[in-house]
mmCIF file of C-alpha atoms and ligand atoms in Angstrom:
data_model
loop_
_atom_site.group_PDB
_atom_site.id
_atom_site.type_symbol
_atom_site.label_atom_id
_atom_site.label_comp_id
_atom_site.label_asym_id
_atom_site.label_seq_id
_atom_site.Cartn_x
_atom_site.Cartn_y
_atom_site.Cartn_z
ATOM 1 C CA MET A 1 21.778 -6.919 -11.786
ATOM 2 C CA ASN A 2 19.324 -9.210 -10.926
ATOM 3 C CA LYS A 3 20.256 -12.257 -9.002
ATOM 4 C CA LYS A 4 19.775 -15.390 -11.087
ATOM 5 C CA ASN A 5 16.655 -17.327 -10.682
ATOM 6 C CA THR A 6 14.727 -14.689 -8.151
ATOM 7 C CA LEU A 7 11.548 -13.218 -8.352
ATOM 8 C CA GLN A 8 12.728 -10.356 -5.997
ATOM 9 C CA THR A 9 13.437 -8.646 -9.048
ATOM 10 C CA THR A 10 15.081 -5.079 -9.604
ATOM 11 C CA PRO A 11 13.404 -3.328 -12.540
ATOM 12 C CA ASP A 12 15.807 -2.936 -15.566
ATOM 13 C CA LYS A 13 17.439 0.381 -16.375
ATOM 14 C CA ASP A 14 14.427 1.997 -17.852
ATOM 15 C CA GLY A 15 12.416 0.960 -14.970
ATOM 16 C CA TYR A 16 10.501 -2.020 -16.059
ATOM 17 C CA PHE A 17 9.521 -5.116 -14.226
ATOM 18 C CA GLY A 18 8.761 -7.264 -17.080
ATOM 19 C CA LYS A 19 6.634 -5.467 -19.260
ATOM 20 C CA TYR A 20 5.436 -3.135 -16.513
ATOM 21 C CA GLY A 21 6.577 0.070 -14.934
ATOM 22 C CA GLY A 22 8.817 2.449 -16.859
ATOM 23 C CA GLN A 23 8.655 6.289 -16.994
ATOM 24 C CA ILE A 24 5.984 7.518 -18.978
ATOM 25 C CA ILE A 25 6.434 11.327 -18.408
ATOM 26 C CA PRO A 26 7.062 14.428 -20.177
ATOM 27 C CA PRO A 27 10.873 14.307 -21.514
ATOM 28 C CA GLN A 28 11.575 17.509 -19.324
ATOM 29 C CA LEU A 29 10.913 15.557 -16.001
ATOM 30 C CA LYS A 30 12.979 12.748 -16.963
ATOM 31 C CA PRO A 31 16.198 14.164 -15.343
ATOM 32 C CA ILE A 32 14.102 14.739 -12.229
ATOM 33 C CA PHE A 33 13.230 11.109 -11.671
ATOM 34 C CA ASP A 34 16.604 9.772 -12.702
ATOM 35 C CA ASP A 35 18.375 12.198 -10.166
ATOM 36 C CA ILE A 36 15.590 10.558 -7.641
ATOM 37 C CA ASN A 37 16.896 7.128 -8.599
ATOM 38 C CA GLU A 38 20.509 7.918 -8.527
ATOM 39 C CA ALA A 39 20.191 9.892 -5.124
ATOM 40 C CA TYR A 40 17.951 6.945 -3.886
ATOM 41 C CA THR A 41 20.564 4.051 -4.632
ATOM 42 C CA LYS A 42 23.437 6.089 -3.096
ATOM 43 C CA ILE A 43 21.428 7.559 0.271
ATOM 44 C CA ILE A 44 20.155 4.189 0.957
ATOM 45 C CA ALA A 45 23.595 2.371 1.078
ATOM 46 C CA ASP A 46 24.637 5.314 3.424
ATOM 47 C CA SER A 47 25.063 4.068 6.948
ATOM 48 C CA ASP A 48 23.860 7.446 8.230
ATOM 49 C CA PHE A 49 20.549 6.908 6.308
ATOM 50 C CA GLN A 50 20.250 3.366 7.490
ATOM 51 C CA ASN A 51 20.670 4.000 11.071
ATOM 52 C CA GLU A 52 18.429 6.872 11.007
ATOM 53 C CA TYR A 53 15.718 5.335 9.261
ATOM 54 C CA GLN A 54 15.891 1.946 11.447
ATOM 55 C CA GLU A 55 15.967 4.081 14.665
ATOM 56 C CA LEU A 56 12.701 5.808 13.473
ATOM 57 C CA LEU A 57 11.074 2.389 12.542
ATOM 58 C CA LYS A 58 12.038 0.990 15.806
ATOM 59 C CA ASN A 59 11.227 3.796 18.295
ATOM 60 C CA TYR A 60 8.853 5.972 16.420
ATOM 61 C CA VAL A 61 6.937 3.532 14.537
ATOM 62 C CA GLY A 62 7.173 0.848 16.861
ATOM 63 C CA ARG A 63 8.629 -2.005 14.701
ATOM 64 C CA PRO A 64 8.824 -4.922 14.548
ATOM 65 C CA SER A 65 5.096 -4.942 14.703
ATOM 66 C CA PRO A 66 3.843 -8.186 16.344
ATOM 67 C CA LEU A 67 2.856 -11.180 14.331
ATOM 68 C CA TYR A 68 -0.003 -12.243 16.327
ATOM 69 C CA PHE A 69 -1.799 -15.926 16.050
ATOM 70 C CA ALA A 70 -5.383 -15.440 15.854
ATOM 71 C CA LYS A 71 -6.409 -18.272 17.984
ATOM 72 C CA ASN A 72 -10.135 -17.415 18.342
ATOM 73 C CA LEU A 73 -10.602 -16.724 14.672
ATOM 74 C CA THR A 74 -8.761 -19.796 13.962
ATOM 75 C CA GLU A 75 -10.885 -22.016 16.307
ATOM 76 C CA LYS A 76 -13.861 -20.538 14.973
ATOM 77 C CA LEU A 77 -13.313 -21.051 11.310
ATOM 78 C CA GLY A 78 -11.806 -24.739 12.148
ATOM 79 C CA GLY A 79 -9.312 -24.917 9.555
ATOM 80 C CA ALA A 80 -5.644 -23.471 8.923
ATOM 81 C CA LYS A 81 -3.912 -21.628 11.402
ATOM 82 C CA ILE A 82 -4.328 -17.701 11.153
ATOM 83 C CA TYR A 83 -1.549 -15.188 11.952
ATOM 84 C CA LEU A 84 -2.091 -11.464 11.643
ATOM 85 C CA LYS A 85 0.815 -9.182 11.014
ATOM 86 C CA ARG A 86 -0.198 -6.218 13.011
ATOM 87 C CA GLU A 87 0.634 -3.422 10.880
ATOM 88 C CA ASP A 88 -2.500 -1.571 12.480
ATOM 89 C CA LEU A 89 -0.396 -1.059 15.841
ATOM 90 C CA ASN A 90 2.257 1.231 13.838
ATOM 91 C CA HIS A 91 2.355 4.870 14.933
ATOM 92 C CA THR A 92 -0.490 6.480 12.780
ATOM 93 C CA GLY A 93 -2.248 2.824 12.731
ATOM 94 C CA ALA A 94 -1.179 1.624 9.229
ATOM 95 C CA HIS A 95 1.692 0.441 6.861
ATOM 96 C CA LYS A 96 1.960 3.898 4.940
ATOM 97 C CA ILE A 97 4.362 5.330 7.769
ATOM 98 C CA ASN A 98 6.939 2.844 6.865
ATOM 99 C CA HIS A 99 7.374 4.308 3.138
ATOM 100 C CA CYS A 100 6.493 7.962 4.290
ATOM 101 C CA LEU A 101 9.240 7.959 6.573
ATOM 102 C CA GLY A 102 11.607 6.468 3.762
ATOM 103 C CA GLU A 103 10.620 9.232 1.452
ATOM 104 C CA ALA A 104 10.850 12.119 3.887
ATOM 105 C CA LEU A 105 14.391 11.255 5.028
ATOM 106 C CA LEU A 106 15.244 10.606 1.351
ATOM 107 C CA ALA A 107 13.682 14.152 0.651
ATOM 108 C CA LYS A 108 15.774 15.781 3.457
ATOM 109 C CA LYS A 109 19.089 14.397 2.434
ATOM 110 C CA MET A 110 18.356 15.361 -1.229
ATOM 111 C CA GLY A 111 18.448 18.721 -0.031
ATOM 112 C CA LYS A 112 14.737 19.096 -1.038
ATOM 113 C CA LYS A 113 12.569 21.949 0.744
ATOM 114 C CA LYS A 114 9.101 20.368 0.629
ATOM 115 C CA LEU A 115 7.265 17.044 0.289
ATOM 116 C CA LEU A 116 4.081 17.228 -1.700
ATOM 117 C CA ALA A 117 1.501 14.952 -2.348
ATOM 118 C CA GLU A 118 -2.271 14.545 -3.024
ATOM 119 C CA THR A 119 -4.598 12.417 -0.745
ATOM 120 C CA GLY A 120 -8.248 11.246 -1.152
ATOM 121 C CA ALA A 121 -9.526 10.130 2.165
ATOM 122 C CA GLY A 122 -6.740 11.780 3.818
ATOM 123 C CA GLN A 123 -4.744 8.581 5.069
ATOM 124 C CA HIS A 124 -1.765 8.980 2.725
ATOM 125 C CA GLY A 125 -1.733 12.759 3.829
ATOM 126 C CA VAL A 126 -1.752 12.201 7.393
ATOM 127 C CA ALA A 127 1.090 9.508 7.279
ATOM 128 C CA LEU A 128 3.227 11.948 4.905
ATOM 129 C CA ALA A 129 2.684 14.759 7.076
ATOM 130 C CA THR A 130 3.729 12.791 10.056
ATOM 131 C CA ALA A 131 6.826 11.716 8.404
ATOM 132 C CA ALA A 132 7.480 15.486 7.479
ATOM 133 C CA ALA A 133 7.008 16.708 10.976
ATOM 134 C CA ILE A 134 9.541 14.074 12.674
ATOM 135 C CA VAL A 135 12.085 14.405 9.923
ATOM 136 C CA GLY A 136 11.521 18.200 9.665
ATOM 137 C CA ILE A 137 10.990 18.975 6.450
ATOM 138 C CA ASP A 138 7.803 21.105 4.961
ATOM 139 C CA CYS A 139 4.736 19.341 3.696
ATOM 140 C CA GLU A 140 1.707 20.504 1.100
ATOM 141 C CA ILE A 141 -0.996 18.119 0.644
ATOM 142 C CA HIS A 142 -3.678 18.474 -2.171
ATOM 143 C CA MET A 143 -7.254 17.421 -1.551
ATOM 144 C CA GLY A 144 -10.206 17.849 -3.277
ATOM 145 C CA GLU A 145 -13.029 20.247 -1.890
ATOM 146 C CA ILE A 146 -15.609 17.526 -1.504
ATOM 147 C CA ASP A 147 -13.082 15.134 0.347
ATOM 148 C CA ILE A 148 -12.023 17.998 2.741
ATOM 149 C CA VAL A 149 -15.571 18.220 3.955
ATOM 150 C CA LYS A 150 -16.106 14.233 3.986
ATOM 151 C CA GLN A 151 -12.963 13.750 5.515
ATOM 152 C CA ALA A 152 -12.677 16.737 8.153
ATOM 153 C CA PRO A 153 -10.818 14.688 10.754
ATOM 154 C CA ASN A 154 -8.097 13.903 8.661
ATOM 155 C CA VAL A 155 -7.990 17.488 7.453
ATOM 156 C CA ILE A 156 -7.720 18.775 11.151
ATOM 157 C CA ARG A 157 -4.832 15.954 11.720
ATOM 158 C CA MET A 158 -2.748 17.244 8.526
ATOM 159 C CA LYS A 159 -3.024 20.866 9.879
ATOM 160 C CA LEU A 160 -1.831 19.958 13.323
ATOM 161 C CA LEU A 161 0.977 18.057 12.190
ATOM 162 C CA GLY A 162 1.870 21.345 10.502
ATOM 163 C CA ALA A 163 1.206 20.486 6.992
ATOM 164 C CA LYS A 164 -0.430 22.957 4.348
ATOM 165 C CA VAL A 165 -3.668 21.710 3.011
ATOM 166 C CA VAL A 166 -4.716 23.082 -0.415
ATOM 167 C CA PRO A 167 -8.033 22.664 -1.345
ATOM 168 C CA VAL A 168 -8.831 21.507 -5.098
ATOM 169 C CA SER A 169 -12.059 23.051 -6.687
ATOM 170 C CA SER A 170 -11.454 21.777 -10.073
ATOM 171 C CA GLY A 171 -13.275 18.837 -11.730
ATOM 172 C CA GLY A 172 -15.233 16.763 -9.437
ATOM 173 C CA LYS A 173 -13.416 17.968 -6.446
ATOM 174 C CA CYS A 174 -12.015 14.431 -5.443
ATOM 175 C CA LEU A 175 -8.838 12.371 -5.760
ATOM 176 C CA LYS A 176 -8.363 12.426 -9.314
ATOM 177 C CA ASP A 177 -8.378 16.200 -9.488
ATOM 178 C CA ALA A 178 -6.097 16.329 -6.252
ATOM 179 C CA VAL A 179 -3.672 14.219 -8.268
ATOM 180 C CA ASP A 180 -3.881 16.853 -11.165
ATOM 181 C CA SER A 181 -3.294 19.902 -8.941
ATOM 182 C CA ALA A 182 -0.441 18.248 -7.031
ATOM 183 C CA PHE A 183 1.445 17.039 -9.989
ATOM 184 C CA ALA A 184 1.065 20.670 -11.768
ATOM 185 C CA ALA A 185 2.237 21.987 -8.343
ATOM 186 C CA PHE A 186 5.459 19.713 -8.451
ATOM 187 C CA VAL A 187 6.228 20.514 -12.329
ATOM 188 C CA LYS A 188 6.528 24.309 -11.328
ATOM 189 C CA ASP A 189 9.580 23.532 -9.173
ATOM 190 C CA PRO A 190 10.830 19.911 -9.300
ATOM 191 C CA GLN A 191 14.163 20.971 -8.200
ATOM 192 C CA ASN A 192 13.166 21.796 -4.526
ATOM 193 C CA ILE A 193 10.109 19.651 -4.357
ATOM 194 C CA PHE A 194 9.878 15.791 -3.587
ATOM 195 C CA PHE A 195 6.707 14.352 -5.062
ATOM 196 C CA GLY A 196 5.559 11.918 -2.124
ATOM 197 C CA ILE A 197 3.782 8.943 -3.894
ATOM 198 C CA GLY A 198 1.418 7.091 -1.483
ATOM 199 C CA SER A 199 1.881 3.524 -3.052
ATOM 200 C CA VAL A 200 3.945 1.151 -5.380
ATOM 201 C CA VAL A 201 2.857 3.167 -8.336
ATOM 202 C CA GLY A 202 3.999 6.050 -10.440
ATOM 203 C CA PRO A 203 7.089 6.177 -12.543
ATOM 204 C CA HIS A 204 10.368 4.730 -11.932
ATOM 205 C CA PRO A 205 11.997 4.768 -9.388
ATOM 206 C CA TYR A 206 8.883 5.016 -7.017
ATOM 207 C CA PRO A 207 7.401 1.422 -7.420
ATOM 208 C CA MET A 208 10.975 -0.254 -6.537
ATOM 209 C CA MET A 209 11.661 2.385 -3.733
ATOM 210 C CA ILE A 210 8.304 2.084 -2.001
ATOM 211 C CA ARG A 211 8.284 -1.462 -2.218
ATOM 212 C CA ASN A 212 11.737 -1.671 -0.554
ATOM 213 C CA PHE A 213 10.846 0.711 2.190
ATOM 214 C CA GLN A 214 7.665 -1.766 2.670
ATOM 215 C CA SER A 215 9.623 -4.952 2.670
ATOM 216 C CA VAL A 216 10.445 -4.633 6.242
ATOM 217 C CA VAL A 217 7.083 -6.234 6.808
ATOM 218 C CA GLY A 218 7.776 -9.461 5.174
ATOM 219 C CA ARG A 219 11.331 -9.720 6.516
ATOM 220 C CA GLU A 220 9.896 -9.406 9.904
ATOM 221 C CA ALA A 221 7.277 -11.681 9.205
ATOM 222 C CA LYS A 222 9.484 -14.692 8.183
ATOM 223 C CA GLU A 223 11.799 -14.102 11.021
ATOM 224 C CA GLN A 224 8.616 -14.104 13.573
ATOM 225 C CA ILE A 225 6.766 -17.112 12.005
ATOM 226 C CA LEU A 226 10.262 -19.205 11.916
ATOM 227 C CA GLN A 227 10.509 -18.755 15.442
ATOM 228 C CA VAL A 228 7.186 -19.836 16.563
ATOM 229 C CA GLU A 229 6.654 -22.294 14.148
ATOM 230 C CA ASN A 230 9.859 -23.277 12.660
ATOM 231 C CA LYS A 231 8.731 -23.453 9.238
ATOM 232 C CA LEU A 232 7.480 -21.206 6.500
ATOM 233 C CA PRO A 233 3.745 -20.074 5.997
ATOM 234 C CA ASP A 234 1.950 -22.010 3.466
ATOM 235 C CA PHE A 235 -0.265 -18.721 2.362
ATOM 236 C CA LEU A 236 0.092 -15.089 2.690
ATOM 237 C CA LEU A 237 -2.858 -12.907 2.261
ATOM 238 C CA ALA A 238 -3.071 -9.061 1.879
ATOM 239 C CA CYS A 239 -5.686 -6.633 0.273
ATOM 240 C CA VAL A 240 -4.634 -4.640 -2.825
ATOM 241 C CA GLY A 241 -5.111 -1.087 -3.594
ATOM 242 C CA GLY A 242 -1.907 0.252 -5.258
ATOM 243 C CA GLY A 243 -0.387 -2.747 -3.542
ATOM 244 C CA SER A 244 2.125 -1.462 -1.153
ATOM 245 C CA ASN A 245 1.187 -3.240 1.832
ATOM 246 C CA ALA A 246 0.872 -6.484 -0.275
ATOM 247 C CA ILE A 247 4.160 -6.490 -1.853
ATOM 248 C CA GLY A 248 5.658 -5.460 1.396
ATOM 249 C CA LEU A 249 4.451 -8.720 3.064
ATOM 250 C CA PHE A 250 5.159 -10.769 -0.017
ATOM 251 C CA HIS A 251 8.603 -9.710 -1.411
ATOM 252 C CA GLU A 252 10.690 -11.395 1.059
ATOM 253 C CA PHE A 253 8.766 -14.853 0.311
ATOM 254 C CA LEU A 254 8.887 -14.529 -3.310
ATOM 255 C CA ASP A 255 11.713 -17.087 -4.077
ATOM 256 C CA ASP A 256 9.994 -19.657 -1.275
ATOM 257 C CA LYS A 257 7.311 -22.104 -1.763
ATOM 258 C CA VAL A 258 4.710 -20.082 -0.108
ATOM 259 C CA LYS A 259 1.569 -19.249 -1.927
ATOM 260 C CA MET A 260 0.357 -15.542 -2.119
ATOM 261 C CA ILE A 261 -3.125 -14.247 -2.675
ATOM 262 C CA GLY A 262 -3.824 -10.411 -3.331
ATOM 263 C CA VAL A 263 -7.581 -9.467 -2.454
ATOM 264 C CA GLU A 264 -8.867 -6.497 -4.495
ATOM 265 C CA SER A 265 -12.426 -4.825 -4.212
ATOM 266 C CA SER A 266 -15.143 -5.869 -6.388
ATOM 267 C CA GLY A 267 -17.184 -3.167 -4.530
ATOM 268 C CA LYS A 268 -20.997 -3.099 -5.305
ATOM 269 C CA SER A 269 -20.770 -5.356 -8.544
ATOM 270 C CA PHE A 270 -18.501 -6.372 -11.375
ATOM 271 C CA LYS A 271 -20.144 -3.578 -13.479
ATOM 272 C CA PRO A 272 -17.679 -1.037 -14.759
ATOM 273 C CA GLY A 273 -17.727 1.944 -12.351
ATOM 274 C CA GLU A 274 -18.957 -0.266 -9.276
ATOM 275 C CA HIS A 275 -15.598 -1.709 -8.338
ATOM 276 C CA ALA A 276 -11.828 -1.585 -8.118
ATOM 277 C CA ALA A 277 -10.746 -5.110 -9.420
ATOM 278 C CA THR A 278 -7.665 -3.693 -11.425
ATOM 279 C CA LEU A 279 -6.032 -6.916 -11.848
ATOM 280 C CA THR A 280 -9.012 -9.087 -12.060
ATOM 281 C CA LEU A 281 -11.081 -7.209 -14.551
ATOM 282 C CA GLY A 282 -8.515 -4.725 -16.016
ATOM 283 C CA SER A 283 -6.150 -4.715 -19.064
ATOM 284 C CA PRO A 284 -2.492 -3.432 -19.627
ATOM 285 C CA GLY A 285 -2.436 0.257 -20.383
ATOM 286 C CA GLU A 286 -0.815 3.617 -19.046
ATOM 287 C CA ILE A 287 -1.632 5.596 -15.987
ATOM 288 C CA HIS A 288 0.149 7.893 -13.670
ATOM 289 C CA GLY A 289 3.598 7.547 -15.585
ATOM 290 C CA MET A 290 3.423 3.709 -15.757
ATOM 291 C CA PHE A 291 2.775 0.820 -17.700
ATOM 292 C CA THR A 292 0.487 -1.660 -15.810
ATOM 293 C CA TYR A 293 -3.019 -3.017 -15.753
ATOM 294 C CA LEU A 294 -5.983 -0.574 -15.343
ATOM 295 C CA LEU A 295 -9.596 -0.149 -15.534
ATOM 296 C CA GLN A 296 -9.945 1.549 -18.649
ATOM 297 C CA ASN A 297 -12.488 2.883 -21.365
ATOM 298 C CA ASP A 298 -11.969 1.773 -25.353
ATOM 299 C CA LYS A 299 -9.957 5.359 -25.491
ATOM 300 C CA GLY A 300 -7.423 4.205 -22.751
ATOM 301 C CA GLU A 301 -8.936 6.371 -20.130
ATOM 302 C CA PRO A 302 -9.248 5.401 -16.536
ATOM 303 C CA LEU A 303 -12.842 4.171 -15.637
ATOM 304 C CA PRO A 304 -14.360 5.510 -12.606
ATOM 305 C CA VAL A 305 -13.711 3.123 -9.516
ATOM 306 C CA HIS A 306 -15.609 2.506 -6.440
ATOM 307 C CA SER A 307 -14.976 0.296 -3.050
ATOM 308 C CA ILE A 308 -16.190 0.598 0.633
ATOM 309 C CA ALA A 309 -12.703 1.290 1.553
ATOM 310 C CA SER A 310 -11.208 4.510 0.062
ATOM 311 C CA GLY A 311 -7.666 3.068 0.062
ATOM 312 C CA LEU A 312 -8.560 0.266 -2.427
ATOM 313 C CA ASP A 313 -10.303 2.828 -4.678
ATOM 314 C CA TYR A 314 -7.699 3.043 -7.335
ATOM 315 C CA PRO A 315 -8.032 2.153 -11.204
ATOM 316 C CA GLY A 316 -4.532 1.398 -11.545
ATOM 317 C CA ILE A 317 -2.027 -1.162 -9.734
ATOM 318 C CA GLY A 318 1.760 -1.164 -8.954
ATOM 319 C CA PRO A 319 3.593 -2.703 -11.940
ATOM 320 C CA ILE A 320 5.341 -5.248 -9.812
ATOM 321 C CA HIS A 321 1.969 -6.910 -9.157
ATOM 322 C CA ALA A 322 1.168 -6.678 -12.871
ATOM 323 C CA ASP A 323 4.373 -8.626 -13.558
ATOM 324 C CA LEU A 324 3.679 -11.133 -10.773
ATOM 325 C CA LYS A 325 0.093 -11.759 -12.103
ATOM 326 C CA ASP A 326 1.531 -12.397 -15.556
ATOM 327 C CA LYS A 327 4.260 -14.871 -13.892
ATOM 328 C CA ASN A 328 1.588 -16.569 -12.266
ATOM 329 C CA ARG A 329 3.329 -15.969 -8.768
ATOM 330 C CA VAL A 330 0.481 -14.229 -7.220
ATOM 331 C CA GLU A 331 -3.186 -15.052 -7.417
ATOM 332 C CA TYR A 332 -5.387 -11.945 -7.022
ATOM 333 C CA THR A 333 -8.993 -12.442 -6.348
ATOM 334 C CA THR A 334 -11.841 -10.306 -5.200
ATOM 335 C CA VAL A 335 -14.019 -9.420 -2.118
ATOM 336 C CA ASN A 336 -16.905 -7.351 -2.287
ATOM 337 C CA ASP A 337 -18.267 -4.463 0.083
ATOM 338 C CA GLN A 338 -20.811 -6.508 1.775
ATOM 339 C CA GLU A 339 -18.050 -9.350 2.605
ATOM 340 C CA ALA A 340 -15.811 -6.630 3.748
ATOM 341 C CA LEU A 341 -18.282 -5.007 6.106
ATOM 342 C CA VAL A 342 -19.216 -8.661 7.645
ATOM 343 C CA ALA A 343 -15.429 -9.190 7.983
ATOM 344 C CA PHE A 344 -14.957 -5.855 9.810
ATOM 345 C CA GLN A 345 -17.586 -6.860 12.573
ATOM 346 C CA GLU A 346 -16.486 -10.591 12.707
ATOM 347 C CA LEU A 347 -12.597 -9.733 13.460
ATOM 348 C CA SER A 348 -13.757 -6.858 15.907
ATOM 349 C CA LYS A 349 -15.976 -9.467 17.934
ATOM 350 C CA VAL A 350 -14.085 -12.562 17.734
ATOM 351 C CA GLU A 351 -10.537 -11.102 18.477
ATOM 352 C CA GLY A 352 -11.257 -7.462 19.863
ATOM 353 C CA ILE A 353 -9.384 -5.956 16.918
ATOM 354 C CA ILE A 354 -11.196 -3.241 14.684
ATOM 355 C CA PRO A 355 -9.431 -3.523 11.225
ATOM 356 C CA ALA A 356 -9.358 -1.117 8.579
ATOM 357 C CA LEU A 357 -11.752 -1.289 5.898
ATOM 358 C CA GLU A 358 -9.004 -2.167 3.529
ATOM 359 C CA SER A 359 -7.471 -4.712 5.541
ATOM 360 C CA ALA A 360 -11.196 -6.305 6.086
ATOM 361 C CA HIS A 361 -10.806 -7.342 2.584
ATOM 362 C CA ALA A 362 -8.171 -9.604 3.576
ATOM 363 C CA ILE A 363 -10.017 -10.845 6.455
ATOM 364 C CA ALA A 364 -12.981 -11.386 4.383
ATOM 365 C CA TYR A 365 -11.090 -13.712 2.351
ATOM 366 C CA VAL A 366 -9.671 -15.721 4.982
ATOM 367 C CA ILE A 367 -12.888 -16.043 6.425
ATOM 368 C CA LYS A 368 -13.909 -17.988 3.118
ATOM 369 C CA PHE A 369 -10.600 -19.651 2.607
ATOM 370 C CA ALA A 370 -9.430 -21.079 6.076
ATOM 371 C CA PRO A 371 -12.182 -23.438 6.631
ATOM 372 C CA LYS A 372 -11.207 -25.107 3.234
ATOM 373 C CA LEU A 373 -7.599 -26.098 4.586
ATOM 374 C CA ASP A 374 -5.997 -28.608 7.041
ATOM 375 C CA LYS A 375 -5.306 -27.499 10.658
ATOM 376 C CA ASP A 376 -1.465 -27.886 10.155
ATOM 377 C CA LYS A 377 -1.676 -25.268 7.291
ATOM 378 C CA ILE A 378 -0.499 -21.764 7.922
ATOM 379 C CA ILE A 379 -1.826 -18.500 6.682
ATOM 380 C CA ILE A 380 -0.543 -14.965 7.414
ATOM 381 C CA VAL A 381 -2.853 -12.105 6.723
ATOM 382 C CA ASN A 382 -1.226 -8.507 6.555
ATOM 383 C CA LEU A 383 -3.755 -6.476 8.711
ATOM 384 C CA SER A 384 -2.581 -3.157 6.964
ATOM 385 C CA GLY A 385 -4.462 -0.770 9.272
ATOM 386 C CA ARG A 386 -6.852 -0.157 12.048
ATOM 387 C CA GLY A 387 -10.242 0.677 11.659
ATOM 388 C CA ASP A 388 -10.756 3.823 14.016
ATOM 389 C CA LYS A 389 -10.978 5.944 10.925
ATOM 390 C CA ASP A 390 -13.864 3.847 9.478
ATOM 391 C CA ILE A 391 -16.314 3.753 12.580
ATOM 392 C CA ASP A 392 -18.292 6.784 11.871
ATOM 393 C CA PHE A 393 -19.009 5.439 8.285
ATOM 394 C CA VAL A 394 -19.616 1.786 9.511
ATOM 395 C CA ALA A 395 -21.905 3.049 12.193
ATOM 396 C CA LYS A 396 -24.009 4.749 9.364
ATOM 397 C CA GLN A 397 -24.076 1.626 7.307
ATOM 398 C CA LEU A 398 -25.018 -0.670 10.374
ATOM 399 C CA ASN A 399 -27.531 1.694 11.889
ATOM 400 C CA LEU A 400 -25.518 1.922 15.173
ATOM 401 C CA THR A 401 -26.201 5.426 15.869
HETATM 402 C C1 PLP B 501 -3.883 3.006 1.831
HETATM 403 C C2 PLP B 501 -4.139 1.854 2.475
HETATM 404 C C3 PLP B 501 -4.371 0.605 2.058
HETATM 405 C C4 PLP B 501 -4.183 0.399 0.389
HETATM 406 O O1 PLP B 501 -2.842 0.721 -0.308
HETATM 407 P P1 PLP B 501 -1.786 -0.326 -0.653
HETATM 408 O O2 PLP B 501 -0.960 0.451 -1.201
HETATM 409 O O3 PLP B 501 -2.732 -1.355 -1.534
HETATM 410 O O4 PLP B 501 -1.338 -1.172 0.548
HETATM 411 C C5 PLP B 501 -4.587 -0.579 2.682
HETATM 412 N N1 PLP B 501 -4.761 -0.441 3.878
HETATM 413 C C6 PLP B 501 -4.773 0.501 4.691
HETATM 414 C C7 PLP B 501 -5.025 0.390 6.136
HETATM 415 C C8 PLP B 501 -4.367 1.682 3.911
HETATM 416 O O5 PLP B 501 -4.447 3.036 4.817
#
């Protein structure tokens, strides 16, 4: 099915992008995921679905998001021209709403009764609960008890949006345990529940579906940059957790002469447990129903991970990125907690834009990188989200209170 000579790949019939991806799930669940794949293929080609989805992206999310020339930052750094793709201006403040709306609409059209997911810091939970509210479908979010206490405002948001928040008291009471709990709940009634995965990860067809929903970011960015600069950018930059905002920007440009850089979190250090630099330091293995790079011990179990940005705190990575790394199409690099914190403040002061701590990783890299380039070069950075959610945490780090 792939067009010849394109890197905008469709997975093979088993869900593999090159060596990565697949459906590593219990055999009794295979029909469920195959059914989603079939429904997805049919439904997204349907004009009713497209009309509804495009209408929501335009008038509910506020798309197209602006492509903003960061003049002050560009002048201060004195190198390449820096453009920011403003996903922070979307309703709910980040790119996640793009795919959550797609999933909610698909679930509804498939006749599912409920959207179900886990959440760590609550960003995915809030985006999914929002999509469920507007589309009109029940929503259940599993969250570790420790995270519930730490992220109280997001718990309140989800409840206000009409979602049921299920506290998880097993294990370490954090994201990993919430994943297990949500998956167990899904397996009890997979006919009626749609599992709302939060990034380009998980078993086929999720990486492909989420990528396709997010690829609107790059399609818009291409049109916008051609309009103002009359040429393609030289570089694309995005932070990488599971990889959805990055591939969302990259996908449309994969066959063009544009260099792409994904920025992972090197956290506190490169020691195991202190970072989330999956593609930089991980190795191929299995996690969450897919074959991909992960940070693992010698038994193949995922290692603990850390990042100052909770959205980057994931030991795996979307299989499309694993494939693009092996093909040397995208370069993956790292930024640490301290650099991200400095970039968070820098963008706030210089441009009046408070970025999400996740997005601050991409900003930190552009701060190091842009000054080395000529002034006629163009960089587009995906500003995946806004930093309102992070200000209490940052205030404590910087003793601002
Ligand atoms: C969740 C999140 C991320 C990380 O997820 P990806 O799937 O890697 O994009 C990045 N930025 C923001 C603002 C997020 O909320």
